[in-house]
Tab-separated table of C-alpha atoms and ligand atoms in Angstrom:
chain	number	residue	atom	x	y	z
A	1	MET	CA	19.091	3.608	25.944
A	2	VAL	CA	15.892	5.315	24.755
A	3	GLU	CA	14.310	3.754	21.692
A	4	THR	CA	12.832	5.792	18.847
A	5	THR	CA	9.519	4.818	17.256
A	6	LEU	CA	8.712	5.699	13.675
A	7	SER	CA	4.956	5.577	13.001
A	8	VAL	CA	3.461	5.986	9.547
A	9	ILE	CA	-0.326	6.179	9.769
A	10	LYS	CA	-2.445	6.806	6.688
A	11	ALA	CA	-6.020	7.121	5.527
A	12	ASP	CA	-8.011	8.209	2.518
A	13	ILE	CA	-10.345	10.828	3.956
A	14	GLY	CA	-11.336	12.481	0.696
A	15	SER	CA	-9.757	13.538	-2.540
A	16	LEU	CA	-9.949	16.062	-5.298
A	17	ALA	CA	-11.787	15.499	-8.573
A	18	GLY	CA	-12.507	11.855	-7.789
A	19	HIS	CA	-9.927	9.532	-6.200
A	20	VAL	CA	-6.976	11.498	-7.589
A	21	VAL	CA	-5.139	13.533	-4.963
A	22	VAL	CA	-5.406	14.785	-1.351
A	23	PRO	CA	-6.468	18.469	-1.431
A	24	ASP	CA	-3.970	21.017	-0.080
A	25	PHE	CA	-6.308	22.157	2.694
A	26	ILE	CA	-6.373	18.619	4.171
A	27	MET	CA	-2.554	18.535	4.111
A	28	GLU	CA	-2.576	21.910	5.907
A	29	ILE	CA	-4.997	20.661	8.587
A	30	ALA	CA	-2.719	17.653	9.170
A	31	ARG	CA	0.406	19.850	9.455
A	32	LYS	CA	-1.326	22.138	11.935
A	33	GLU	CA	-2.546	19.248	14.111
A	34	LEU	CA	0.836	17.519	14.159
A	35	LYS	CA	2.665	20.780	14.858
A	36	GLU	CA	0.479	21.298	17.914
A	37	ALA	CA	1.149	17.685	18.952
A	38	VAL	CA	4.904	18.419	18.869
A	39	GLN	CA	4.313	21.423	21.176
A	40	GLN	CA	2.260	19.181	23.478
A	41	LYS	CA	5.086	16.597	23.387
A	42	ILE	CA	2.846	13.848	22.019
A	43	ILE	CA	5.303	13.334	19.153
A	44	ASN	CA	8.843	14.572	18.504
A	45	ASP	CA	8.678	15.344	14.810
A	46	PHE	CA	6.536	14.760	11.706
A	47	TYR	CA	6.208	15.012	7.956
A	48	VAL	CA	2.926	15.060	6.035
A	49	ALA	CA	2.761	13.601	2.520
A	50	ASN	CA	0.216	12.205	0.103
A	51	ALA	CA	0.232	9.030	-1.953
A	52	GLY	CA	-2.444	9.891	-4.505
A	53	ASP	CA	-5.680	10.134	-2.500
A	54	ASP	CA	-4.094	8.878	0.761
A	55	LEU	CA	-3.011	11.251	3.521
A	56	GLU	CA	0.245	10.010	5.090
A	57	LEU	CA	1.293	11.027	8.620
A	58	ILE	CA	4.969	10.250	9.233
A	59	MET	CA	5.763	10.715	12.938
A	60	THR	CA	8.615	10.061	15.381
A	61	HIS	CA	8.263	9.688	19.160
A	62	PHE	CA	9.590	7.768	22.166
A	63	LYS	CA	6.306	6.088	23.116
A	64	GLY	CA	6.544	2.734	21.356
A	65	GLU	CA	4.244	1.042	18.857
A	66	ASN	CA	0.451	0.980	19.262
A	67	ASN	CA	0.660	3.948	21.614
A	68	GLU	CA	-2.829	5.199	22.389
A	69	GLU	CA	-1.877	8.890	22.446
A	70	VAL	CA	-0.119	8.719	19.062
A	71	HIS	CA	-2.889	6.667	17.438
A	72	LYS	CA	-5.505	9.033	18.832
A	73	LEU	CA	-3.582	11.972	17.408
A	74	ALA	CA	-3.712	10.362	13.950
A	75	TRP	CA	-7.395	9.519	14.415
A	76	ASP	CA	-8.323	13.048	15.525
A	77	THR	CA	-6.357	14.473	12.589
A	78	PHE	CA	-8.274	12.237	10.157
A	79	MET	CA	-11.569	13.223	11.815
A	80	LYS	CA	-10.747	16.961	11.555
A	81	GLY	CA	-9.748	16.532	7.898
A	82	THR	CA	-12.915	14.532	7.208
A	83	LYS	CA	-15.115	17.205	8.780
A	84	LYS	CA	-13.666	19.905	6.541
A	85	ALA	CA	-13.697	17.589	3.498
A	86	ARG	CA	-17.418	16.969	4.081
A	87	GLU	CA	-18.104	20.697	4.415
A	88	MET	CA	-16.259	21.299	1.156
A	89	LYS	CA	-18.095	18.368	-0.533
A	90	ILE	CA	-14.760	16.766	-1.362
A	91	TYR	CA	-15.109	13.407	-3.084
A	92	ALA	CA	-15.326	10.277	-0.882
A	93	ALA	CA	-14.891	12.388	2.281
A	94	GLY	CA	-14.197	10.113	5.249
A	95	GLN	CA	-13.768	7.070	2.982
A	96	ASP	CA	-11.518	5.058	5.331
A	97	ILE	CA	-13.154	6.101	8.594
A	98	LEU	CA	-15.185	3.113	9.733
A	99	SER	CA	-16.334	4.357	13.115
A	100	ASP	CA	-17.302	7.587	14.884
A	101	THR	CA	-15.445	6.784	18.074
A	102	PHE	CA	-11.810	5.995	18.745
A	103	SER	CA	-11.248	2.745	20.609
A	104	GLY	CA	-7.644	2.981	21.800
A	105	ASN	CA	-5.830	1.805	18.659
A	106	ILE	CA	-6.217	2.805	15.044
A	107	ARG	CA	-5.818	-0.784	13.815
A	108	GLY	CA	-9.050	-2.279	12.530
A	109	MET	CA	-10.729	1.144	12.363
A	110	GLY	CA	-10.014	1.858	8.698
A	111	PRO	CA	-6.669	3.703	8.530
A	112	GLY	CA	-3.448	1.753	7.824
A	113	SER	CA	-0.291	1.831	9.928
A	114	ALA	CA	3.316	0.667	9.813
A	115	GLU	CA	5.436	1.215	12.925
A	116	MET	CA	8.959	0.377	13.968
A	117	THR	CA	10.825	0.840	17.270
A	118	PHE	CA	14.610	0.737	17.470
A	119	THR	CA	17.734	1.944	19.196
A	120	GLU	CA	19.240	4.424	16.773
A	121	ARG	CA	22.472	3.344	15.150
A	122	LYS	CA	25.378	5.757	14.723
A	123	SER	CA	23.502	6.910	11.641
A	124	ASP	CA	20.074	5.577	10.617
A	125	PRO	CA	18.913	6.089	7.027
A	126	VAL	CA	15.321	4.985	6.299
A	127	ALA	CA	13.069	4.886	3.256
A	128	ILE	CA	9.322	5.208	3.614
A	129	PHE	CA	7.323	3.739	0.745
A	130	MET	CA	3.720	4.836	0.250
A	131	ALA	CA	1.537	3.281	-2.452
A	132	ASP	CA	-1.831	4.141	-3.946
A	133	LYS	CA	-4.432	1.954	-5.768
A	134	THR	CA	-3.061	-1.334	-4.537
A	135	GLU	CA	-2.923	-3.731	-1.561
A	136	PRO	CA	-0.361	-4.766	1.124
A	137	GLY	CA	0.847	-7.775	-0.913
A	138	ALA	CA	2.282	-5.277	-3.435
A	139	TYR	CA	5.416	-5.110	-1.251
A	140	ASN	CA	5.994	-8.900	-1.263
A	141	TYR	CA	7.890	-8.929	-4.533
A	142	PRO	CA	10.193	-5.900	-4.018
A	143	LEU	CA	10.972	-6.635	-0.356
A	144	PHE	CA	11.702	-10.289	-1.082
A	145	ARG	CA	14.172	-9.110	-3.716
A	146	VAL	CA	15.760	-6.543	-1.397
A	147	PHE	CA	16.239	-8.860	1.588
A	148	ALA	CA	16.563	-12.314	-0.018
A	149	ASP	CA	17.658	-12.089	-3.651
A	150	PRO	CA	21.414	-11.815	-4.291
A	151	PHE	CA	20.679	-10.776	-7.889
A	152	ASN	CA	19.112	-7.606	-6.447
A	153	THR	CA	21.194	-7.048	-3.320
A	154	ALA	CA	24.896	-7.412	-3.919
A	155	GLY	CA	25.549	-7.098	-0.183
A	156	LEU	CA	23.979	-10.518	0.473
A	157	VAL	CA	26.998	-11.949	-1.357
A	158	ILE	CA	29.816	-9.493	-0.757
A	159	ASP	CA	29.097	-7.891	2.629
A	160	PRO	CA	29.811	-10.322	5.507
A	161	ASN	CA	27.328	-8.346	7.675
A	162	LEU	CA	24.411	-9.339	5.423
A	163	ASN	CA	25.612	-12.806	4.558
A	164	GLN	CA	23.629	-14.644	7.262
A	165	GLY	CA	20.300	-13.538	5.695
A	166	PHE	CA	17.064	-12.158	7.142
A	167	THR	CA	14.005	-13.355	9.054
A	168	PHE	CA	10.604	-12.587	7.563
A	169	ILE	CA	7.404	-12.390	9.613
A	170	ILE	CA	4.580	-13.224	7.222
A	171	GLN	CA	0.917	-12.608	7.983
A	172	ASP	CA	-2.152	-14.402	6.670
A	173	ILE	CA	-4.398	-11.365	6.213
A	174	LYS	CA	-7.560	-13.317	5.491
A	175	THR	CA	-7.988	-14.892	8.911
A	176	ASP	CA	-10.291	-13.324	11.501
A	177	VAL	CA	-7.715	-13.747	14.267
A	178	PRO	CA	-4.149	-12.629	13.449
A	179	ALA	CA	-1.950	-15.442	12.059
A	180	PHE	CA	1.797	-14.913	11.662
A	181	VAL	CA	4.600	-17.262	10.614
A	182	GLU	CA	8.375	-16.767	10.865
A	183	MET	CA	10.473	-17.836	7.867
A	184	LYS	CA	14.173	-17.371	7.257
A	185	ALA	CA	16.018	-16.541	4.052
A	186	PRO	CA	17.942	-18.235	2.561
A	187	GLU	CA	17.046	-21.574	4.178
A	188	ASP	CA	13.208	-21.322	3.965
A	189	MET	CA	13.294	-19.369	0.723
A	190	TYR	CA	11.304	-21.721	-1.527
A	191	ASP	CA	8.580	-22.260	1.088
A	192	MET	CA	8.517	-18.529	1.725
A	193	LEU	CA	7.909	-17.859	-1.975
A	194	ALA	CA	5.032	-20.363	-1.972
A	195	LEU	CA	3.314	-18.015	0.486
A	196	LEU	CA	4.509	-14.621	-0.753
A	197	GLY	CA	3.463	-15.397	-4.336
A	198	SER	CA	-0.146	-15.399	-3.058
A	199	THR	CA	-0.120	-11.638	-2.677
A	200	GLY	CA	-3.813	-11.305	-1.796
A	201	ARG	CA	-3.478	-13.580	1.219
A	202	TYR	CA	0.075	-13.625	2.640
A	203	THR	CA	1.934	-10.383	3.223
A	204	ILE	CA	5.212	-9.470	4.862
A	205	LYS	CA	4.609	-7.801	8.235
A	206	LYS	CA	8.193	-7.269	9.402
A	207	ILE	CA	11.742	-8.200	8.426
A	208	TYR	CA	14.572	-8.628	10.953
A	209	ARG	CA	18.297	-9.134	10.724
A	210	ARG	CA	19.370	-12.408	12.326
A	211	ASP	CA	20.599	-10.597	15.446
A	212	GLY	CA	17.077	-9.212	15.975
A	213	LEU	CA	17.620	-5.740	14.511
A	214	VAL	CA	14.383	-4.633	12.867
A	215	ALA	CA	14.854	-3.824	9.176
A	216	ALA	CA	11.370	-3.349	7.679
A	217	SER	CA	7.753	-2.880	8.752
A	218	ILE	CA	4.708	-2.949	6.472
A	219	SER	CA	1.059	-1.977	6.977
A	220	THR	CA	-1.029	-5.111	6.493
A	221	ASP	CA	-4.458	-3.673	7.200
A	222	LYS	CA	-6.912	-5.114	4.728
A	223	LEU	CA	-9.609	-2.504	4.636
A	224	HIS	CA	-12.346	-4.354	2.827
A	225	HIS	CA	-11.796	-7.423	5.028
A	226	VAL	CA	-12.078	-5.253	8.134
A	227	ALA	CA	-15.188	-3.537	6.837
A	228	GLY	CA	-16.788	-6.722	5.499
A	229	LYS	CA	-17.629	-4.876	2.304
A	230	TYR	CA	-15.802	-2.736	-0.205
A	231	ILE	CA	-14.957	0.750	0.993
A	232	GLY	CA	-11.630	1.406	-0.680
A	233	LYS	CA	-8.233	-0.141	-1.329
A	234	ASP	CA	-5.642	-0.665	1.365
A	235	ASP	CA	-2.934	1.446	-0.271
A	236	PRO	CA	-0.104	0.187	1.963
A	237	VAL	CA	2.980	1.825	3.463
A	238	ALA	CA	6.361	0.307	4.291
A	239	ILE	CA	9.308	1.503	6.395
A	240	VAL	CA	12.735	0.152	5.444
A	241	ARG	CA	16.039	0.868	7.227
A	242	ALA	CA	19.200	0.836	5.119
A	243	HIS	CA	23.001	0.506	5.335
A	244	SER	CA	25.584	-0.638	7.892
A	245	GLY	CA	24.669	-4.322	8.000
A	246	LEU	CA	21.424	-3.853	6.028
A	247	PRO	CA	20.876	-3.492	2.270
A	248	ALA	CA	22.207	-0.147	0.985
A	249	MET	CA	19.651	2.517	0.005
A	250	GLY	CA	20.426	1.810	-3.657
A	251	GLU	CA	19.786	-1.907	-3.115
A	252	VAL	CA	16.487	-1.100	-1.386
A	253	LEU	CA	15.396	1.091	-4.318
A	254	GLU	CA	16.623	-1.458	-6.883
A	255	GLY	CA	13.840	-3.784	-5.674
A	256	PHE	CA	11.268	-1.386	-7.164
A	257	THR	CA	12.704	-1.132	-10.682
A	258	LEU	CA	10.583	-3.827	-12.355
A	259	PRO	CA	7.092	-2.106	-12.203
A	260	HIS	CA	5.719	-5.547	-11.237
A	261	LEU	CA	2.020	-6.293	-11.555
A	262	VAL	CA	-0.158	-5.685	-8.517
A	263	SER	CA	-3.883	-5.909	-7.732
A	264	GLY	CA	-5.885	-2.701	-7.424
A	265	TRP	CA	-6.156	0.060	-10.008
A	266	MET	CA	-9.650	0.921	-11.288
A	267	ARG	CA	-12.318	-0.027	-8.737
A	268	GLY	CA	-9.764	-2.211	-6.939
A	269	SER	CA	-10.561	-4.897	-9.492
A	270	HIS	CA	-7.685	-4.975	-11.976
A	271	ILE	CA	-4.012	-5.754	-12.225
A	272	GLY	CA	-1.558	-3.053	-13.187
A	273	PRO	CA	2.140	-2.185	-12.923
A	274	LEU	CA	3.369	-0.481	-9.728
A	275	LEU	CA	5.057	2.685	-11.023
A	276	PRO	CA	7.839	4.174	-8.835
A	277	VAL	CA	7.146	7.947	-9.040
A	278	ALA	CA	8.296	11.277	-7.645
A	279	MET	CA	6.083	13.219	-5.230
A	280	LYS	CA	5.038	15.571	-8.024
A	281	ASP	CA	3.551	12.547	-9.854
A	282	SER	CA	1.791	11.181	-6.797
A	283	ARG	CA	-1.695	11.421	-8.307
A	284	CYS	CA	-3.615	8.652	-10.001
A	285	THR	CA	-5.162	9.588	-13.324
A	286	ARG	CA	-5.215	7.081	-16.192
A	287	PHE	CA	-7.948	4.510	-15.476
A	288	ASP	CA	-7.575	5.784	-11.877
A	289	GLY	CA	-3.915	4.846	-11.836
A	290	PRO	CA	-1.780	3.083	-12.750
A	291	PRO	CA	-0.955	1.966	-9.190
A	292	ARG	CA	2.039	3.923	-7.973
A	293	VAL	CA	4.517	4.142	-5.127
A	294	ILE	CA	6.489	7.095	-3.773
A	295	ALA	CA	9.582	6.819	-1.562
A	296	LEU	CA	10.824	9.430	0.903
A	297	GLY	CA	14.282	9.097	2.438
A	298	PHE	CA	15.053	10.385	5.957
A	299	GLN	CA	17.779	10.154	8.555
A	300	ILE	CA	16.434	9.370	12.019
A	301	SER	CA	18.443	11.513	14.380
A	302	ASN	CA	17.890	11.562	18.170
A	303	GLY	CA	14.192	10.945	17.678
A	304	MET	CA	13.858	13.563	14.932
A	305	LEU	CA	13.456	13.367	11.153
A	306	VAL	CA	16.131	14.867	8.926
A	307	GLY	CA	14.954	15.164	5.324
A	308	PRO	CA	13.130	14.087	3.268
A	309	ILE	CA	14.633	13.390	-0.094
A	310	ASP	CA	12.260	12.311	-2.845
A	311	LEU	CA	13.989	9.045	-3.762
A	312	PHE	CA	12.180	8.152	-7.002
A	313	ASP	CA	12.586	11.709	-8.347
A	314	ASP	CA	15.465	10.583	-10.526
A	315	ILE	CA	15.927	9.925	-14.238
A	316	ALA	CA	17.377	6.550	-13.217
A	317	PHE	CA	13.754	5.379	-12.755
A	318	ASP	CA	12.527	6.709	-16.127
A	319	ILE	CA	13.063	3.334	-17.773
A	320	SER	CA	10.956	1.621	-15.070
A	321	ARG	CA	8.168	4.145	-15.535
A	322	GLN	CA	8.327	3.763	-19.325
A	323	ARG	CA	8.161	-0.039	-19.066
A	324	GLY	CA	5.314	0.281	-16.590
A	325	MET	CA	3.330	2.509	-18.934
A	326	GLU	CA	3.856	0.103	-21.833
A	327	ALA	CA	2.549	-2.732	-19.647
A	328	ALA	CA	-0.365	-0.520	-18.544
A	329	ASP	CA	-1.257	0.264	-22.138
A	330	TYR	CA	-1.147	-3.406	-23.124
A	331	LEU	CA	-3.242	-4.476	-20.123
A	332	ARG	CA	-5.926	-1.872	-20.748
A	333	ARG	CA	-6.651	-3.317	-24.165
A	334	HIS	CA	-8.050	-6.364	-22.383
A	335	GLY	CA	-10.989	-4.341	-21.109
A	336	PRO	CA	-13.159	-6.520	-18.837
A	337	PHE	CA	-11.278	-9.748	-19.564
A	338	MET	CA	-9.291	-11.741	-17.027
A	339	PRO	CA	-6.507	-11.774	-16.018
A	340	ALA	CA	-6.324	-7.976	-16.595
A	341	ARG	CA	-9.528	-7.879	-14.575
A	342	LEU	CA	-9.177	-9.779	-11.290
A	343	HIS	CA	-10.825	-13.101	-10.530
A	344	ASP	CA	-14.373	-12.364	-9.335
A	345	GLN	CA	-13.530	-13.437	-5.757
A	346	ASP	CA	-10.803	-10.782	-5.600
A	347	MET	CA	-12.743	-7.939	-7.184
A	348	GLU	CA	-13.787	-5.062	-4.983
A	349	TYR	CA	-16.849	-4.418	-7.115
A	350	THR	CA	-18.636	-7.143	-8.986
A	351	SER	CA	-21.935	-7.230	-10.828
A	352	LEU	CA	-21.711	-11.012	-11.286
A	353	PRO	CA	-24.136	-12.103	-8.520
A	354	GLY	CA	-26.722	-9.638	-9.879
A	355	VAL	CA	-26.251	-10.841	-13.461
A	356	LEU	CA	-26.572	-14.500	-12.370
A	357	LYS	CA	-29.728	-13.670	-10.421
A	358	LYS	CA	-31.241	-11.819	-13.361
A	359	PHE	CA	-30.586	-14.732	-15.724
A	360	LYS	CA	-31.358	-17.503	-13.200
A	361	ASP	CA	-34.486	-18.717	-14.989
A	362	ARG	CA	-32.773	-18.619	-18.347
A	363	PHE	CA	-30.217	-21.309	-17.448
A	364	SER	CA	-31.048	-24.798	-18.748
A	365	ASP	CA	-29.569	-28.291	-18.327
A	366	LYS	CA	-29.800	-28.740	-22.120
A	367	GLU	CA	-27.967	-26.779	-24.768
A	368	ILE	CA	-30.286	-24.023	-25.907
A	369	VAL	CA	-31.206	-23.560	-29.591
A	370	PRO	CA	-32.721	-20.096	-30.081
A	371	THR	CA	-36.335	-20.292	-31.343
A	372	GLY	CA	-35.719	-17.131	-33.331
A	373	ASP	CA	-37.357	-13.745	-33.019
A	374	ALA	CA	-40.170	-12.724	-35.349
A	375	VAL	CA	-38.256	-10.631	-37.915
A	376	ASP	CA	-39.542	-9.926	-41.405
A	377	HIS	CA	-36.816	-10.764	-43.987
A	378	SER	CA	-39.094	-10.411	-47.071
A	379	ASP	CA	-37.169	-7.327	-48.294
A	380	SER	CA	-33.775	-9.009	-48.155
A	381	ALA	CA	-31.766	-9.350	-51.380
A	382	GLU	CA	-31.777	-13.184	-51.738
B	401	F6R	C1	-9.706	2.355	-6.412
B	401	F6R	C2	-10.423	3.624	-6.378
B	401	F6R	C3	-11.134	4.060	-7.586
B	401	F6R	C4	-12.622	3.926	-7.424
B	401	F6R	C5	-13.359	4.336	-8.710
B	401	F6R	C6	-14.867	4.340	-8.533
B	401	F6R	O1	-9.094	2.088	-5.206
B	401	F6R	O2	-10.479	4.282	-5.372
B	401	F6R	O3	-10.671	3.401	-8.735
B	401	F6R	O4	-12.956	2.604	-7.089
B	401	F6R	O5	-12.965	5.617	-9.104
B	401	F6R	O6	-15.153	5.212	-7.512
B	401	F6R	P1	-16.623	5.444	-6.933
B	401	F6R	O7	-17.181	4.084	-6.572
B	401	F6R	O8	-16.391	6.323	-5.759
B	401	F6R	O9	-17.401	6.109	-8.025
B	402	MG	MG1	-10.206	7.287	-2.555
B	403	MG	MG1	-5.864	5.494	-2.269
């Protein structure tokens, strides 16, 4: 039986009026390139979206994960978009492109990717989550809730097909060589949370049903780690299959109702709520955010995409957005103070080393009593 691969490959190659939104002409270039790739039989089908300033290429094919032809297609599309963005002087043109030459796989070259290969079920609903102004660990909390928390996912308790739990593949994204660990819910749940709570270091890579059926795949590319210096946030994507022995679509979406706090936002150096928003609100404005996530629902049908439906475009998520904005407002009053601002080791921009250097000679091992500046107080009232 032929297996279908769903590849979501994304990059920030330039955005309008700052880091706000992908310009329409870049979306058009991407549609044109992918349409030609369908004619050339490189891919079967595609959909182009944007998560704020990130261009998202959603593609189906029969070539498996890490396929050179498919990755090259994404790379060439990003290069074509970058070229035009540079000509048009679009802001941060080519931001996530770390090299001039393609080396066989898009991983480690700047763009992010989540891929999943499976034998299609009788009917295969999927949700694709795409976030802006945050990092891969942003999915730890919602996906733990979806696949391991019975207070979120009723099916874990009342559907015998989900009752055995799920296997999580967790990645340490700070190591130079890939490091993955397999943990099972419910039995390893507490140990799993010890890792997943450290969202900047341990991220979910994939989730499987106990019989091996793949249920979720997340991009874990850590851009600034790859680049060795700050060049943008990772703005991760996640693919989640739903129903028939997996959490229902409503249980998958329920995991995103909290607007939990994530790292990112302004200059990749703050915490903020992850707002679940409709496509029309997929643009980051206030303080370059707040961080947000869109969700598109598709049916995968004989290697093709049917849809999408804009899953967070629903009044049912208004309360989450409202709560998120209240949290955002509260956090912003902290200005440069931690924990609203990240710990200096986790900041994408920091002036601290420069400040310490500047004041190096003014540090003392004794408490300093100011000698006082020469100011004339003779006119004062006393
Ligand atoms: C965060 C992000 C923005 C920029 C900020 C400063 O991921 O992209 O918040 O960090 O707007 O941008 P530059 O350094 O381009 O002026
Ligand atoms: Mg940007
Ligand atoms: Mg972005």
